[in-house]
Amino acid sequence: MTLLERDPKAPQAWQGDLPVTSRYTFGLAGERFFRAIKDEGRILGAYCPNCDHTYVPAALFCERCLAELDEWVDVGVIGEVHTFTLLYEGYDGSPLEAPELVAFIRIGDGGLLHRLGEVRPEDVEIGMQVEAVFKPQDQRQGSILDILYFCPLSGS
Ligand SMILES: [Zn+2]
């Protein structure tokens, strides 16, 4: 048998686990974006005047024209359910005690992936308006989880 021939009795794959963790920095735009959530309970976008496009979360450069973005805009804390799903398993694959509603919430010309709260799955509708519910300020850590969830606007 030459080096390039495969022994049919050889194992197909090595078995094992690879412990991998990673850490990403926020970057300049992310730093400011998360600081606004933590300190002010505000969601910031970055506006590109060339493209008339508001990036949420805020970005440092326009993906379309590559211009540096320095127009920060408060996009408010209300968005619209663009799509949603129900999670029955946690991120580690273990079953959840109760299914969790997760949605992509359109804000500006972008949006955030987050939980929905104070609503039953059967009452969620595409296009419904939802509002960010923040943790109390002294419990915020500069993370997207400083927003507990988005809940339907009262009266909608
Ligand atoms: Zn642009």
JSON list of C-alpha atoms and ligand atoms in Angstrom, two decimals:
[
{"chain": "A", "resi": 1, "resn": "MET", "atom": "CA", "xyz": [0.00, 0.00, 0.00]},
{"chain": "A", "resi": 2, "resn": "THR", "atom": "CA", "xyz": [1.37, 3.42, -0.94]},
{"chain": "A", "resi": 3, "resn": "LEU", "atom": "CA", "xyz": [1.14, 6.51, 1.20]},
{"chain": "A", "resi": 4, "resn": "LEU", "atom": "CA", "xyz": [-1.86, 7.82, -0.76]},
{"chain": "A", "resi": 5, "resn": "GLU", "atom": "CA", "xyz": [-3.95, 4.67, -0.44]},
{"chain": "A", "resi": 6, "resn": "ARG", "atom": "CA", "xyz": [-6.39, 4.53, 2.41]},
{"chain": "A", "resi": 7, "resn": "ASP", "atom": "CA", "xyz": [-6.52, 1.54, 4.72]},
{"chain": "A", "resi": 8, "resn": "PRO", "atom": "CA", "xyz": [-10.23, 0.59, 4.71]},
{"chain": "A", "resi": 9, "resn": "LYS", "atom": "CA", "xyz": [-9.92, -0.57, 8.33]},
{"chain": "A", "resi": 10, "resn": "ALA", "atom": "CA", "xyz": [-8.52, 2.78, 9.50]},
{"chain": "A", "resi": 11, "resn": "PRO", "atom": "CA", "xyz": [-10.83, 4.88, 11.67]},
{"chain": "A", "resi": 12, "resn": "GLN", "atom": "CA", "xyz": [-12.96, 7.37, 9.71]},
{"chain": "A", "resi": 13, "resn": "ALA", "atom": "CA", "xyz": [-12.62, 10.11, 12.27]},
{"chain": "A", "resi": 14, "resn": "TRP", "atom": "CA", "xyz": [-10.89, 10.87, 15.52]},
{"chain": "A", "resi": 15, "resn": "GLN", "atom": "CA", "xyz": [-13.33, 11.06, 18.38]},
{"chain": "A", "resi": 16, "resn": "GLY", "atom": "CA", "xyz": [-12.98, 13.70, 21.02]},
{"chain": "A", "resi": 17, "resn": "ASP", "atom": "CA", "xyz": [-13.91, 17.15, 22.21]},
{"chain": "A", "resi": 18, "resn": "LEU", "atom": "CA", "xyz": [-12.10, 20.35, 21.49]},
{"chain": "A", "resi": 19, "resn": "PRO", "atom": "CA", "xyz": [-12.66, 22.96, 24.19]},
{"chain": "A", "resi": 20, "resn": "VAL", "atom": "CA", "xyz": [-12.87, 26.24, 22.30]},
{"chain": "A", "resi": 21, "resn": "THR", "atom": "CA", "xyz": [-13.73, 29.62, 23.67]},
{"chain": "A", "resi": 22, "resn": "SER", "atom": "CA", "xyz": [-13.42, 32.93, 21.93]},
{"chain": "A", "resi": 23, "resn": "ARG", "atom": "CA", "xyz": [-13.68, 36.57, 22.77]},
{"chain": "A", "resi": 24, "resn": "TYR", "atom": "CA", "xyz": [-14.44, 39.40, 20.39]},
{"chain": "A", "resi": 25, "resn": "THR", "atom": "CA", "xyz": [-13.78, 43.03, 21.11]},
{"chain": "A", "resi": 26, "resn": "PHE", "atom": "CA", "xyz": [-16.66, 45.45, 20.62]},
{"chain": "A", "resi": 27, "resn": "GLY", "atom": "CA", "xyz": [-14.63, 47.74, 18.39]},
{"chain": "A", "resi": 28, "resn": "LEU", "atom": "CA", "xyz": [-15.12, 51.51, 18.47]},
{"chain": "A", "resi": 29, "resn": "ALA", "atom": "CA", "xyz": [-18.71, 51.53, 17.25]},
{"chain": "A", "resi": 30, "resn": "GLY", "atom": "CA", "xyz": [-19.69, 48.58, 19.44]},
{"chain": "A", "resi": 31, "resn": "GLU", "atom": "CA", "xyz": [-18.14, 50.22, 22.46]},
{"chain": "A", "resi": 32, "resn": "ARG", "atom": "CA", "xyz": [-20.27, 53.30, 22.02]},
{"chain": "A", "resi": 33, "resn": "PHE", "atom": "CA", "xyz": [-23.35, 51.25, 21.13]},
{"chain": "A", "resi": 34, "resn": "PHE", "atom": "CA", "xyz": [-23.15, 49.17, 24.32]},
{"chain": "A", "resi": 35, "resn": "ARG", "atom": "CA", "xyz": [-22.18, 52.15, 26.48]},
{"chain": "A", "resi": 36, "resn": "ALA", "atom": "CA", "xyz": [-25.37, 53.92, 25.38]},
{"chain": "A", "resi": 37, "resn": "ILE", "atom": "CA", "xyz": [-27.41, 50.84, 26.33]},
{"chain": "A", "resi": 38, "resn": "LYS", "atom": "CA", "xyz": [-25.68, 50.56, 29.70]},
{"chain": "A", "resi": 39, "resn": "ASP", "atom": "CA", "xyz": [-25.51, 54.21, 30.73]},
{"chain": "A", "resi": 40, "resn": "GLU", "atom": "CA", "xyz": [-28.51, 55.72, 29.01]},
{"chain": "A", "resi": 41, "resn": "GLY", "atom": "CA", "xyz": [-30.90, 52.91, 28.06]},
{"chain": "A", "resi": 42, "resn": "ARG", "atom": "CA", "xyz": [-30.71, 54.08, 24.46]},
{"chain": "A", "resi": 43, "resn": "ILE", "atom": "CA", "xyz": [-30.18, 52.20, 21.22]},
{"chain": "A", "resi": 44, "resn": "LEU", "atom": "CA", "xyz": [-27.86, 53.94, 18.79]},
{"chain": "A", "resi": 45, "resn": "GLY", "atom": "CA", "xyz": [-27.56, 53.56, 15.08]},
{"chain": "A", "resi": 46, "resn": "ALA", "atom": "CA", "xyz": [-25.07, 55.04, 12.66]},
{"chain": "A", "resi": 47, "resn": "TYR", "atom": "CA", "xyz": [-26.38, 56.92, 9.65]},
{"chain": "A", "resi": 48, "resn": "CYS", "atom": "CA", "xyz": [-24.76, 56.98, 6.23]},
{"chain": "A", "resi": 49, "resn": "PRO", "atom": "CA", "xyz": [-25.86, 60.16, 4.40]},
{"chain": "A", "resi": 50, "resn": "ASN", "atom": "CA", "xyz": [-24.48, 58.85, 1.07]},
{"chain": "A", "resi": 51, "resn": "CYS", "atom": "CA", "xyz": [-26.71, 55.77, 1.19]},
{"chain": "A", "resi": 52, "resn": "ASP", "atom": "CA", "xyz": [-29.52, 57.12, 3.39]},
{"chain": "A", "resi": 53, "resn": "HIS", "atom": "CA", "xyz": [-29.11, 54.00, 5.53]},
{"chain": "A", "resi": 54, "resn": "THR", "atom": "CA", "xyz": [-29.18, 53.69, 9.32]},
{"chain": "A", "resi": 55, "resn": "TYR", "atom": "CA", "xyz": [-27.11, 50.83, 10.69]},
{"chain": "A", "resi": 56, "resn": "VAL", "atom": "CA", "xyz": [-28.41, 49.14, 13.83]},
{"chain": "A", "resi": 57, "resn": "PRO", "atom": "CA", "xyz": [-26.36, 48.09, 15.71]},
{"chain": "A", "resi": 58, "resn": "ALA", "atom": "CA", "xyz": [-24.19, 51.09, 14.98]},
{"chain": "A", "resi": 59, "resn": "ALA", "atom": "CA", "xyz": [-21.23, 50.44, 12.71]},
{"chain": "A", "resi": 60, "resn": "LEU", "atom": "CA", "xyz": [-18.05, 52.37, 12.08]},
{"chain": "A", "resi": 61, "resn": "PHE", "atom": "CA", "xyz": [-18.10, 52.00, 8.29]},
{"chain": "A", "resi": 62, "resn": "CYS", "atom": "CA", "xyz": [-20.87, 51.80, 5.72]},
{"chain": "A", "resi": 63, "resn": "GLU", "atom": "CA", "xyz": [-21.05, 48.33, 4.18]},
{"chain": "A", "resi": 64, "resn": "ARG", "atom": "CA", "xyz": [-22.33, 49.82, 0.95]},
{"chain": "A", "resi": 65, "resn": "CYS", "atom": "CA", "xyz": [-20.06, 52.78, 0.18]},
{"chain": "A", "resi": 66, "resn": "LEU", "atom": "CA", "xyz": [-17.34, 52.11, 2.79]},
{"chain": "A", "resi": 67, "resn": "ALA", "atom": "CA", "xyz": [-17.59, 55.66, 4.14]},
{"chain": "A", "resi": 68, "resn": "GLU", "atom": "CA", "xyz": [-16.62, 56.18, 7.75]},
{"chain": "A", "resi": 69, "resn": "LEU", "atom": "CA", "xyz": [-19.79, 56.79, 9.74]},
{"chain": "A", "resi": 70, "resn": "ASP", "atom": "CA", "xyz": [-19.83, 59.55, 12.34]},
{"chain": "A", "resi": 71, "resn": "GLU", "atom": "CA", "xyz": [-23.51, 60.46, 12.46]},
{"chain": "A", "resi": 72, "resn": "TRP", "atom": "CA", "xyz": [-24.88, 58.69, 15.51]},
{"chain": "A", "resi": 73, "resn": "VAL", "atom": "CA", "xyz": [-28.62, 58.57, 15.81]},
{"chain": "A", "resi": 74, "resn": "ASP", "atom": "CA", "xyz": [-30.87, 57.58, 18.67]},
{"chain": "A", "resi": 75, "resn": "VAL", "atom": "CA", "xyz": [-33.19, 55.11, 16.97]},
{"chain": "A", "resi": 76, "resn": "GLY", "atom": "CA", "xyz": [-35.52, 54.79, 19.94]},
{"chain": "A", "resi": 77, "resn": "VAL", "atom": "CA", "xyz": [-36.35, 51.59, 21.79]},
{"chain": "A", "resi": 78, "resn": "ILE", "atom": "CA", "xyz": [-39.26, 50.42, 19.65]},
{"chain": "A", "resi": 79, "resn": "GLY", "atom": "CA", "xyz": [-38.90, 48.00, 16.78]},
{"chain": "A", "resi": 80, "resn": "GLU", "atom": "CA", "xyz": [-40.98, 45.67, 14.67]},
{"chain": "A", "resi": 81, "resn": "VAL", "atom": "CA", "xyz": [-41.00, 41.87, 14.74]},
{"chain": "A", "resi": 82, "resn": "HIS", "atom": "CA", "xyz": [-39.50, 40.86, 11.40]},
{"chain": "A", "resi": 83, "resn": "THR", "atom": "CA", "xyz": [-39.44, 37.14, 12.11]},
{"chain": "A", "resi": 84, "resn": "PHE", "atom": "CA", "xyz": [-39.53, 34.94, 15.20]},
{"chain": "A", "resi": 85, "resn": "THR", "atom": "CA", "xyz": [-39.11, 31.40, 16.40]},
{"chain": "A", "resi": 86, "resn": "LEU", "atom": "CA", "xyz": [-39.62, 29.30, 19.50]},
{"chain": "A", "resi": 87, "resn": "LEU", "atom": "CA", "xyz": [-36.63, 27.66, 21.14]},
{"chain": "A", "resi": 88, "resn": "TYR", "atom": "CA", "xyz": [-37.24, 24.40, 22.95]},
{"chain": "A", "resi": 89, "resn": "GLU", "atom": "CA", "xyz": [-33.58, 23.76, 23.72]},
{"chain": "A", "resi": 90, "resn": "GLY", "atom": "CA", "xyz": [-30.96, 25.97, 25.33]},
{"chain": "A", "resi": 91, "resn": "TYR", "atom": "CA", "xyz": [-27.74, 26.89, 23.58]},
{"chain": "A", "resi": 92, "resn": "ASP", "atom": "CA", "xyz": [-26.06, 23.81, 25.07]},
{"chain": "A", "resi": 93, "resn": "GLY", "atom": "CA", "xyz": [-28.77, 21.53, 23.65]},
{"chain": "A", "resi": 94, "resn": "SER", "atom": "CA", "xyz": [-30.50, 20.82, 26.95]},
{"chain": "A", "resi": 95, "resn": "PRO", "atom": "CA", "xyz": [-34.29, 21.14, 27.02]},
{"chain": "A", "resi": 96, "resn": "LEU", "atom": "CA", "xyz": [-35.69, 24.43, 28.34]},
{"chain": "A", "resi": 97, "resn": "GLU", "atom": "CA", "xyz": [-38.28, 24.41, 31.12]},
{"chain": "A", "resi": 98, "resn": "ALA", "atom": "CA", "xyz": [-40.45, 26.65, 28.98]},
{"chain": "A", "resi": 99, "resn": "PRO", "atom": "CA", "xyz": [-40.01, 27.45, 25.28]},
{"chain": "A", "resi": 100, "resn": "GLU", "atom": "CA", "xyz": [-38.33, 30.78, 24.66]},
{"chain": "A", "resi": 101, "resn": "LEU", "atom": "CA", "xyz": [-39.48, 33.27, 22.03]},
{"chain": "A", "resi": 102, "resn": "VAL", "atom": "CA", "xyz": [-36.69, 34.76, 19.98]},
{"chain": "A", "resi": 103, "resn": "ALA", "atom": "CA", "xyz": [-37.19, 37.34, 17.27]},
{"chain": "A", "resi": 104, "resn": "PHE", "atom": "CA", "xyz": [-35.34, 39.49, 14.81]},
{"chain": "A", "resi": 105, "resn": "ILE", "atom": "CA", "xyz": [-36.56, 42.96, 15.65]},
{"chain": "A", "resi": 106, "resn": "ARG", "atom": "CA", "xyz": [-36.21, 45.55, 12.92]},
{"chain": "A", "resi": 107, "resn": "ILE", "atom": "CA", "xyz": [-34.93, 48.90, 14.14]},
{"chain": "A", "resi": 108, "resn": "GLY", "atom": "CA", "xyz": [-33.75, 51.58, 11.72]},
{"chain": "A", "resi": 109, "resn": "ASP", "atom": "CA", "xyz": [-32.50, 49.77, 8.62]},
{"chain": "A", "resi": 110, "resn": "GLY", "atom": "CA", "xyz": [-31.06, 46.94, 10.73]},
{"chain": "A", "resi": 111, "resn": "GLY", "atom": "CA", "xyz": [-32.18, 45.31, 13.90]},
{"chain": "A", "resi": 112, "resn": "LEU", "atom": "CA", "xyz": [-31.43, 43.08, 16.83]},
{"chain": "A", "resi": 113, "resn": "LEU", "atom": "CA", "xyz": [-31.91, 39.42, 17.57]},
{"chain": "A", "resi": 114, "resn": "HIS", "atom": "CA", "xyz": [-33.49, 39.22, 21.00]},
{"chain": "A", "resi": 115, "resn": "ARG", "atom": "CA", "xyz": [-36.08, 37.59, 23.24]},
{"chain": "A", "resi": 116, "resn": "LEU", "atom": "CA", "xyz": [-39.72, 38.51, 23.30]},
{"chain": "A", "resi": 117, "resn": "GLY", "atom": "CA", "xyz": [-41.43, 38.77, 26.66]},
{"chain": "A", "resi": 118, "resn": "GLU", "atom": "CA", "xyz": [-44.86, 39.47, 28.16]},
{"chain": "A", "resi": 119, "resn": "VAL", "atom": "CA", "xyz": [-46.48, 37.80, 25.16]},
{"chain": "A", "resi": 120, "resn": "ARG", "atom": "CA", "xyz": [-47.70, 34.29, 24.36]},
{"chain": "A", "resi": 121, "resn": "PRO", "atom": "CA", "xyz": [-46.26, 32.64, 21.26]},
{"chain": "A", "resi": 122, "resn": "GLU", "atom": "CA", "xyz": [-49.73, 32.42, 19.68]},
{"chain": "A", "resi": 123, "resn": "ASP", "atom": "CA", "xyz": [-50.14, 36.17, 20.04]},
{"chain": "A", "resi": 124, "resn": "VAL", "atom": "CA", "xyz": [-46.92, 37.15, 18.26]},
{"chain": "A", "resi": 125, "resn": "GLU", "atom": "CA", "xyz": [-47.38, 38.59, 14.79]},
{"chain": "A", "resi": 126, "resn": "ILE", "atom": "CA", "xyz": [-44.94, 39.57, 12.11]},
{"chain": "A", "resi": 127, "resn": "GLY", "atom": "CA", "xyz": [-44.89, 43.34, 12.00]},
{"chain": "A", "resi": 128, "resn": "MET", "atom": "CA", "xyz": [-46.07, 43.86, 15.56]},
{"chain": "A", "resi": 129, "resn": "GLN", "atom": "CA", "xyz": [-44.39, 46.71, 17.42]},
{"chain": "A", "resi": 130, "resn": "VAL", "atom": "CA", "xyz": [-42.30, 45.80, 20.41]},
{"chain": "A", "resi": 131, "resn": "GLU", "atom": "CA", "xyz": [-40.42, 47.86, 22.94]},
{"chain": "A", "resi": 132, "resn": "ALA", "atom": "CA", "xyz": [-37.10, 47.17, 24.67]},
{"chain": "A", "resi": 133, "resn": "VAL", "atom": "CA", "xyz": [-37.36, 46.47, 28.41]},
{"chain": "A", "resi": 134, "resn": "PHE", "atom": "CA", "xyz": [-34.07, 47.30, 30.09]},
{"chain": "A", "resi": 135, "resn": "LYS", "atom": "CA", "xyz": [-32.62, 45.94, 33.31]},
{"chain": "A", "resi": 136, "resn": "PRO", "atom": "CA", "xyz": [-32.42, 48.47, 36.13]},
{"chain": "A", "resi": 137, "resn": "GLN", "atom": "CA", "xyz": [-29.41, 50.70, 35.39]},
{"chain": "A", "resi": 138, "resn": "ASP", "atom": "CA", "xyz": [-27.33, 49.47, 38.35]},
{"chain": "A", "resi": 139, "resn": "GLN", "atom": "CA", "xyz": [-27.56, 45.91, 37.00]},
{"chain": "A", "resi": 140, "resn": "ARG", "atom": "CA", "xyz": [-26.49, 46.67, 33.44]},
{"chain": "A", "resi": 141, "resn": "GLN", "atom": "CA", "xyz": [-23.11, 45.43, 32.30]},
{"chain": "A", "resi": 142, "resn": "GLY", "atom": "CA", "xyz": [-22.70, 46.82, 28.81]},
{"chain": "A", "resi": 143, "resn": "SER", "atom": "CA", "xyz": [-24.15, 43.79, 27.06]},
{"chain": "A", "resi": 144, "resn": "ILE", "atom": "CA", "xyz": [-27.07, 43.11, 24.75]},
{"chain": "A", "resi": 145, "resn": "LEU", "atom": "CA", "xyz": [-28.57, 41.28, 27.75]},
{"chain": "A", "resi": 146, "resn": "ASP", "atom": "CA", "xyz": [-28.92, 44.66, 29.48]},
{"chain": "A", "resi": 147, "resn": "ILE", "atom": "CA", "xyz": [-32.12, 44.54, 27.46]},
{"chain": "A", "resi": 148, "resn": "LEU", "atom": "CA", "xyz": [-34.18, 41.84, 29.19]},
{"chain": "A", "resi": 149, "resn": "TYR", "atom": "CA", "xyz": [-36.51, 41.36, 26.24]},
{"chain": "A", "resi": 150, "resn": "PHE", "atom": "CA", "xyz": [-38.79, 43.23, 23.88]},
{"chain": "A", "resi": 151, "resn": "CYS", "atom": "CA", "xyz": [-42.48, 43.32, 24.76]},
{"chain": "A", "resi": 152, "resn": "PRO", "atom": "CA", "xyz": [-45.54, 44.36, 22.77]},
{"chain": "A", "resi": 153, "resn": "LEU", "atom": "CA", "xyz": [-46.44, 48.02, 22.96]},
{"chain": "A", "resi": 154, "resn": "SER", "atom": "CA", "xyz": [-49.39, 48.45, 25.26]},
{"chain": "A", "resi": 155, "resn": "GLY", "atom": "CA", "xyz": [-52.48, 48.80, 23.15]},
{"chain": "A", "resi": 156, "resn": "SER", "atom": "CA", "xyz": [-51.00, 47.01, 20.13]},
{"chain": "B", "resi": 1, "resn": "ZN", "atom": "ZN", "xyz": [-22.91, 54.44, 2.59]}
]
